[in-house]
Coordinates of C-alpha atoms and ligand atoms in Angstrom, one line a residue:
M1 CA 0.0 0.0 0.1
T2 CA 2.9 2.5 0.6
S3 CA 5.0 3.4 -2.1
P4 CA 8.8 3.5 -1.7
N5 CA 8.7 7.1 -3.2
A6 CA 8.9 9.8 -0.9
P7 CA 6.4 12.4 -1.1
E8 CA 7.3 15.3 -3.5
T9 CA 7.2 18.9 -2.2
V10 CA 5.3 20.9 -4.8
T11 CA 6.4 24.6 -5.5
V12 CA 4.3 24.9 -8.6
L13 CA 1.1 22.9 -9.6
R14 CA 0.9 23.8 -13.3
E15 CA -2.2 24.0 -15.3
V16 CA -5.1 23.0 -13.3
R17 CA -8.7 24.2 -13.5
P18 CA -9.9 25.2 -9.9
W19 CA -13.7 24.6 -9.6
G20 CA -13.7 23.8 -13.5
G21 CA -12.6 27.4 -14.1
E22 CA -9.6 28.9 -16.1
R23 CA -6.3 27.1 -16.3
V24 CA -3.9 28.5 -13.7
D25 CA -0.7 27.6 -12.0
L26 CA -0.9 27.1 -8.2
H27 CA 2.3 28.3 -6.4
V28 CA 3.1 26.8 -3.2
A29 CA 5.5 27.7 -0.2
D30 CA 5.7 26.3 3.2
G31 CA 2.6 24.2 2.8
R32 CA 0.4 27.1 1.6
I33 CA -0.9 28.4 -1.7
V34 CA 1.0 31.7 -2.2
A35 CA -0.1 32.7 -5.5
V36 CA -2.6 31.9 -8.1
T37 CA -1.5 32.8 -11.8
P38 CA -2.9 32.3 -15.3
H39 CA -1.5 29.3 -16.9
D40 CA 0.4 30.5 -19.9
A41 CA 0.3 27.7 -22.6
A42 CA 2.8 29.5 -24.8
A43 CA 5.5 29.9 -22.1
P44 CA 8.1 27.4 -21.9
A45 CA 7.3 24.5 -19.2
P46 CA 9.6 25.0 -16.1
S47 CA 10.9 21.9 -14.7
G48 CA 12.9 20.5 -11.7
P49 CA 12.1 19.8 -8.3
G50 CA 8.8 20.9 -7.1
V51 CA 7.2 21.5 -10.6
V52 CA 4.0 19.3 -10.9
D53 CA 2.1 19.1 -14.2
G54 CA -1.5 19.1 -13.8
R55 CA -2.5 18.4 -17.3
G56 CA -5.4 20.6 -17.4
L57 CA -7.3 18.5 -14.9
L58 CA -10.1 19.8 -12.6
A59 CA -8.9 21.0 -9.3
L60 CA -11.1 20.8 -6.0
P61 CA -9.6 21.6 -2.5
G62 CA -8.7 18.6 -0.4
L63 CA -11.8 16.8 0.7
V64 CA -12.7 17.4 4.3
N65 CA -14.4 14.3 6.3
A66 CA -16.3 16.3 9.0
H67 CA -17.6 12.8 10.8
A68 CA -15.0 10.1 10.9
H69 CA -14.2 7.3 13.3
V70 CA -10.6 6.3 12.4
D71 CA -9.9 4.5 15.6
K72 CA -12.3 1.6 15.3
S73 CA -12.2 0.2 11.6
W74 CA -11.0 -3.2 10.7
W75 CA -10.1 -1.8 7.2
G76 CA -7.1 -4.0 5.7
R77 CA -7.8 -6.9 7.8
P78 CA -9.5 -10.1 6.8
W79 CA -13.4 -9.9 6.6
V80 CA -15.3 -9.6 9.9
S81 CA -19.0 -10.7 9.6
Y82 CA -21.4 -8.4 11.2
G83 CA -22.7 -10.2 14.4
G84 CA -24.5 -7.5 16.4
E85 CA -28.0 -6.7 16.8
A86 CA -29.4 -3.7 14.9
T87 CA -30.0 -1.1 17.4
T88 CA -27.6 1.4 18.8
Q89 CA -27.1 -0.5 22.2
G90 CA -26.8 -3.8 20.5
R91 CA -24.0 -2.2 18.2
I92 CA -22.3 -1.0 21.2
A93 CA -22.2 -4.1 23.0
H94 CA -21.1 -5.9 20.0
E95 CA -18.2 -3.6 19.7
R96 CA -17.2 -3.8 23.1
A97 CA -17.3 -7.8 23.1
H98 CA -15.0 -7.9 20.1
R99 CA -12.5 -4.9 19.5
D100 CA -9.9 -6.3 21.6
E101 CA -9.4 -9.5 19.4
L102 CA -9.2 -7.0 16.3
G103 CA -6.8 -4.9 17.8
I104 CA -8.8 -1.9 18.3
P105 CA -7.9 0.7 18.8
G106 CA -4.4 0.1 17.1
V107 CA -2.1 2.4 15.1
D108 CA -1.9 -0.1 12.1
V109 CA -5.3 -0.2 11.6
T110 CA -5.8 3.4 12.1
L111 CA -3.2 4.3 9.6
A112 CA -5.1 1.8 7.2
V113 CA -8.0 3.9 7.3
L114 CA -6.1 7.2 7.1
R115 CA -4.4 6.0 3.9
E116 CA -7.5 5.1 2.4
F117 CA -8.9 8.6 3.1
V118 CA -5.8 10.2 1.3
R119 CA -6.1 7.8 -1.6
H120 CA -9.5 9.3 -2.1
G121 CA -8.6 12.8 -1.9
T122 CA -9.2 13.5 1.8
T123 CA -6.8 15.8 3.6
A124 CA -8.4 17.0 6.5
I125 CA -10.8 15.2 9.2
R126 CA -13.1 15.9 12.3
T127 CA -12.7 12.2 13.8
H128 CA -14.6 11.1 16.8
V129 CA -12.4 8.8 19.2
D130 CA -13.8 6.3 21.7
V131 CA -13.3 7.5 25.2
D132 CA -14.8 4.7 27.7
L133 CA -14.0 3.3 31.2
G134 CA -12.2 0.4 29.4
L135 CA -10.0 2.5 27.0
G136 CA -9.5 5.7 29.0
L137 CA -7.6 8.2 26.6
R138 CA -5.6 5.4 24.8
G139 CA -7.7 5.7 21.6
I140 CA -6.7 9.2 21.3
E141 CA -3.1 8.4 21.8
V142 CA -3.2 5.8 19.0
V143 CA -4.9 8.2 16.5
R144 CA -2.3 11.0 17.3
E145 CA 0.4 8.5 16.7
A146 CA -0.9 7.4 13.4
L147 CA -1.7 10.9 12.3
A148 CA 2.3 11.8 13.1
A149 CA 3.2 8.8 11.2
L150 CA 1.6 10.3 8.0
G151 CA 3.8 13.6 8.5
G152 CA 0.9 15.9 8.3
A153 CA -1.0 14.3 5.2
V154 CA -4.0 14.6 7.2
H155 CA -4.9 17.6 9.2
A156 CA -7.3 16.4 12.2
E157 CA -9.5 17.8 15.0
I158 CA -10.3 15.0 17.6
V159 CA -13.7 14.8 19.4
A160 CA -13.3 12.9 22.5
F161 CA -16.5 10.5 22.0
P162 CA -18.2 8.6 24.8
Q163 CA -19.4 5.8 22.7
D164 CA -20.7 3.9 25.8
G165 CA -22.6 6.7 27.2
V166 CA -21.8 9.5 29.6
L167 CA -23.7 9.7 32.9
R168 CA -24.8 5.9 32.9
R169 CA -21.1 5.2 33.2
P170 CA -19.9 7.2 36.0
G171 CA -16.3 8.5 35.5
V172 CA -16.7 9.1 31.8
L173 CA -17.3 12.8 32.2
D174 CA -14.2 13.0 34.2
L175 CA -12.3 11.3 31.0
L176 CA -13.8 13.7 28.6
D177 CA -12.7 16.5 30.9
A178 CA -9.2 15.1 31.0
A179 CA -9.3 14.4 27.0
A180 CA -10.3 18.3 26.7
A181 CA -7.5 19.3 29.0
A182 CA -5.0 17.2 27.0
G183 CA -6.1 18.9 23.7
A184 CA -8.9 17.2 22.4
E185 CA -10.5 20.0 20.3
H186 CA -14.1 18.9 21.3
V187 CA -16.2 16.7 23.4
G188 CA -18.7 14.3 22.2
G189 CA -21.9 13.0 23.3
L190 CA -24.5 10.2 22.5
D191 CA -28.3 10.3 22.5
P192 CA -28.6 11.9 25.8
A193 CA -32.3 11.0 26.1
S194 CA -32.1 7.3 24.8
I195 CA -28.6 6.1 26.1
D196 CA -28.1 8.1 29.4
R197 CA -31.9 8.7 29.8
D198 CA -31.1 12.0 31.2
P199 CA -30.9 14.5 28.5
V200 CA -30.5 17.4 30.6
G201 CA -27.8 16.0 32.6
Q202 CA -25.6 14.7 29.9
L203 CA -25.7 18.3 28.1
D204 CA -25.1 20.2 31.2
G205 CA -22.1 17.9 31.8
L206 CA -20.7 18.7 28.3
F207 CA -21.4 22.2 28.4
A208 CA -19.8 22.8 31.5
I209 CA -16.5 21.1 29.9
A210 CA -16.8 23.3 27.0
E211 CA -17.1 26.5 29.0
R212 CA -14.2 25.3 31.4
R213 CA -11.9 24.1 28.8
G214 CA -12.5 26.2 25.8
V215 CA -13.4 23.4 23.5
G216 CA -16.3 22.5 21.1
I217 CA -19.0 20.0 21.4
D218 CA -20.2 17.4 19.0
V219 CA -23.2 15.0 20.0
H220 CA -24.2 12.2 18.0
L221 CA -28.0 12.4 18.0
H222 CA -29.8 9.3 16.3
D223 CA -32.8 9.9 18.4
G224 CA -35.5 11.1 15.7
G225 CA -38.9 12.8 16.0
D226 CA -40.1 15.0 18.9
L227 CA -37.4 13.4 21.2
G228 CA -34.7 14.3 18.9
A229 CA -35.9 17.9 18.3
F230 CA -36.4 18.3 22.1
Q231 CA -32.7 17.6 22.5
V232 CA -31.6 19.9 19.7
E233 CA -33.7 22.5 21.6
L234 CA -31.9 21.9 24.9
M235 CA -28.5 22.2 23.0
I236 CA -29.8 25.5 21.4
D237 CA -30.8 27.0 24.8
R238 CA -27.5 26.0 26.4
T239 CA -25.3 27.4 23.5
L240 CA -26.9 30.8 23.6
R241 CA -26.6 30.8 27.3
A242 CA -22.9 29.8 27.4
G243 CA -22.0 31.9 24.4
L244 CA -20.7 29.1 22.5
Q245 CA -22.0 30.0 19.1
G246 CA -20.2 28.3 16.3
K247 CA -18.8 25.6 18.5
V248 CA -21.5 23.3 19.0
N249 CA -22.4 20.5 16.1
V250 CA -25.3 18.0 16.2
A251 CA -24.1 14.9 14.2
H252 CA -26.7 12.9 12.4
G253 CA -29.7 14.9 13.8
F254 CA -32.3 12.5 12.0
A255 CA -34.9 14.5 13.8
V256 CA -34.0 17.7 11.9
G257 CA -34.9 15.9 8.8
D258 CA -38.1 13.9 10.1
V259 CA -40.1 16.2 12.1
P260 CA -43.2 18.0 10.5
S261 CA -42.4 20.9 8.2
S262 CA -43.5 23.5 10.6
R263 CA -41.6 22.5 13.5
Q264 CA -38.5 21.9 11.2
A265 CA -38.8 25.4 10.0
D266 CA -38.6 26.7 13.6
L267 CA -36.0 24.3 14.7
V268 CA -33.8 25.1 11.6
A269 CA -34.2 29.1 12.3
A270 CA -33.3 28.6 16.0
M271 CA -30.4 26.7 15.1
G272 CA -29.1 29.2 12.9
E273 CA -29.5 31.9 15.3
A274 CA -27.5 29.9 17.9
G275 CA -24.8 29.1 15.2
I276 CA -25.2 25.5 15.6
T277 CA -23.8 23.4 12.9
M278 CA -24.7 19.9 11.5
T279 CA -22.9 17.0 10.4
T280 CA -24.5 14.1 8.2
V281 CA -23.2 10.8 6.8
A282 CA -26.0 10.9 4.2
P283 CA -27.5 7.7 5.3
I284 CA -29.4 5.5 3.2
G285 CA -33.2 5.0 4.9
A286 CA -33.2 8.3 6.9
A287 CA -35.1 11.3 6.0
P288 CA -32.7 13.5 4.5
L289 CA -31.8 16.9 6.1
P290 CA -33.1 19.9 4.6
V291 CA -29.6 21.0 3.2
H292 CA -30.7 23.9 1.5
A293 CA -32.9 25.3 4.3
L294 CA -30.0 24.9 6.7
R295 CA -27.5 26.5 4.8
A296 CA -30.0 29.5 4.1
A297 CA -30.5 29.7 7.9
G298 CA -26.8 30.0 8.4
V299 CA -26.4 26.4 9.5
A300 CA -23.1 25.0 8.1
V301 CA -23.6 21.3 7.3
G302 CA -20.7 18.9 7.1
L303 CA -20.2 15.6 5.3
G304 CA -18.8 12.6 6.8
T305 CA -18.1 8.9 6.3
D306 CA -18.8 7.9 9.7
G307 CA -16.9 4.7 10.7
I308 CA -16.1 2.4 7.8
R309 CA -15.9 -1.3 7.9
D310 CA -16.2 -1.6 11.5
L311 CA -18.1 -3.4 14.2
W312 CA -21.1 -1.3 13.7
S313 CA -21.4 -1.8 10.0
P314 CA -19.4 -3.7 7.1
Y315 CA -20.2 -0.6 4.7
G316 CA -17.9 2.5 3.8
T317 CA -14.9 2.9 1.7
G318 CA -13.4 6.1 2.7
D319 CA -14.4 7.9 -0.4
L320 CA -16.0 11.2 0.5
L321 CA -16.5 12.0 -3.1
A322 CA -18.5 9.0 -4.0
L323 CA -20.4 10.0 -0.6
T324 CA -20.9 13.3 -2.1
T325 CA -22.8 11.7 -4.9
Q326 CA -25.0 9.9 -2.4
L327 CA -25.5 13.0 -0.4
A328 CA -26.4 14.7 -3.7
R329 CA -28.8 11.7 -4.9
L330 CA -30.5 11.5 -1.3
S331 CA -31.1 15.3 -1.5
R332 CA -32.4 15.1 -4.8
F333 CA -29.9 17.7 -6.2
R334 CA -30.3 18.0 -9.9
H335 CA -29.3 21.5 -10.9
D336 CA -25.4 22.3 -11.7
E337 CA -25.4 24.9 -8.6
E338 CA -26.9 22.3 -6.4
L339 CA -24.0 19.7 -7.3
V340 CA -21.4 22.5 -6.7
T341 CA -23.0 23.0 -3.4
A342 CA -22.4 19.2 -2.5
A343 CA -18.9 19.6 -3.4
R344 CA -18.5 22.6 -1.3
I345 CA -20.1 20.9 1.5
A346 CA -17.3 18.2 1.2
S347 CA -14.5 20.5 0.9
S348 CA -14.3 24.5 1.1
D349 CA -17.3 25.1 3.2
A350 CA -16.4 22.5 5.7
A351 CA -13.2 24.6 6.8
R352 CA -15.0 25.3 10.1
F353 CA -15.3 21.8 11.0
V354 CA -11.5 21.3 10.9
G355 CA -10.4 24.4 12.5
R356 CA -9.6 26.3 9.7
D357 CA -10.4 29.8 8.7
V358 CA -9.9 29.0 4.9
H359 CA -9.8 25.8 3.1
D360 CA -10.0 26.5 -0.8
L361 CA -7.9 27.0 -3.8
V362 CA -6.9 30.5 -2.9
V363 CA -3.9 32.4 -1.8
G364 CA -3.4 31.8 2.0
A365 CA -5.1 28.7 2.1
P366 CA -3.4 25.3 2.9
A367 CA -1.9 23.7 -0.3
D368 CA -4.5 20.6 -0.2
V369 CA -5.6 20.1 -3.6
V370 CA -7.4 17.0 -5.5
L371 CA -7.1 16.6 -9.3
V372 CA -9.8 14.5 -11.1
D373 CA -10.4 14.1 -14.8
A374 CA -13.7 15.6 -15.0
E375 CA -15.4 18.1 -17.3
N376 CA -16.7 20.2 -14.6
V377 CA -17.6 20.0 -10.9
P378 CA -21.0 18.5 -11.4
D379 CA -19.5 15.9 -13.7
A380 CA -17.0 15.2 -10.8
V381 CA -20.0 14.9 -8.3
V382 CA -21.9 12.6 -10.4
R383 CA -19.0 10.3 -11.3
A384 CA -16.7 10.5 -8.6
P385 CA -13.8 9.6 -10.8
R386 CA -10.4 8.3 -9.5
R387 CA -8.2 10.9 -7.9
A388 CA -5.4 11.5 -10.2
L389 CA -3.3 13.4 -7.8
V390 CA -3.8 14.5 -4.0
V391 CA -1.7 17.3 -2.6
A392 CA -1.9 17.9 1.1
G393 CA 0.2 20.7 3.1
G394 CA 2.1 21.1 -0.3
R395 CA 3.1 17.7 -0.8
V396 CA 1.9 15.0 -3.3
V397 CA 0.5 12.2 -1.1
A398 CA -1.1 10.3 -3.5
R399 CA -1.0 9.7 -7.3
D400 CA -3.3 7.7 -9.5
G401 CA -4.5 5.6 -6.6
D402 CA -1.1 5.1 -5.1
V403 CA -0.6 6.4 -1.5
L404 CA 2.8 8.0 -1.1
V405 CA 2.9 8.3 2.9
Ligands
LIG1 ZN1 -20.6 8.6 14.3

């Protein structure tokens, strides 16, 4: 899987079409885009170290996986037949019973997942990492070690994730606090009502840590309908009270997609006013999120793979562009501008989910670029062609399907 070739440092990425526009040369220094100049086809082609030919391909910013679980996959291992019950609780129990025998969490399996992300053009992630009474903070250490081994090919923010519940497991809240104190950018939560059966208690605990440590909050909320909407409302109240606008995310949030339209409109407007964001994994079978209404209300929407090939589900490939196709289809996007919106959700518009001010093909942004052979962005979103070249932090990290880190 790993090429013996060292990743090449880019100084000029020649003749690419950012977002399908005119041909330009991207100039790179210290891992950032420092100039964007029109490509002059008549000028003699420069050569030498760091000059990379983009061959006129379509360029997108590096893809941003805003909801991953890189600590718990068995990617690269022999097939594991799914053996859990089809409920959240059943999946939690199945995972806890079998993760040790699969070496989860482990640096090698985490590296396998991260490399698969890189192969498909993902250069930045927000990953949830299990924190529980059995593992403590070991999973976070494993993920940090794997990220370091890639030498910056994947920029990451970490959510300390209480997969086994918070208040129902005394001691977990202290672990989340310790994770935040040790540098995790966010504390996670899990179905405060249906898992802990104490939505006010779990959310109060998470918000207290966020206020104390200055970290964000990212809550898995599978509960649908009124129960889920009620918990979103609790998060809105607490976000406004604590002044945490822009730092609170609802992951999945099926309720936002499945409550009646009048309630949905009120909920979406209130989320926008509170600066709450949402991440989706574009699940098949759930009511799709009202992506246009959310964005119009100022609710940023991020896209993520969720866990891939893990003890929760055998599905997922780590290809965020293919998942963008799925998001667009489930959202019934047909117009070109909608397909471009889908691509922006999966890249430039997701900067905030990975702690970046800017993540685009512009001066000052990190030099994270994906090249694909596509006519335009809608064509790229619909076909999800192979990633011809992936540049992360100014280095070529994948080429024609070969991962170079
Ligand atoms: Zn998740």
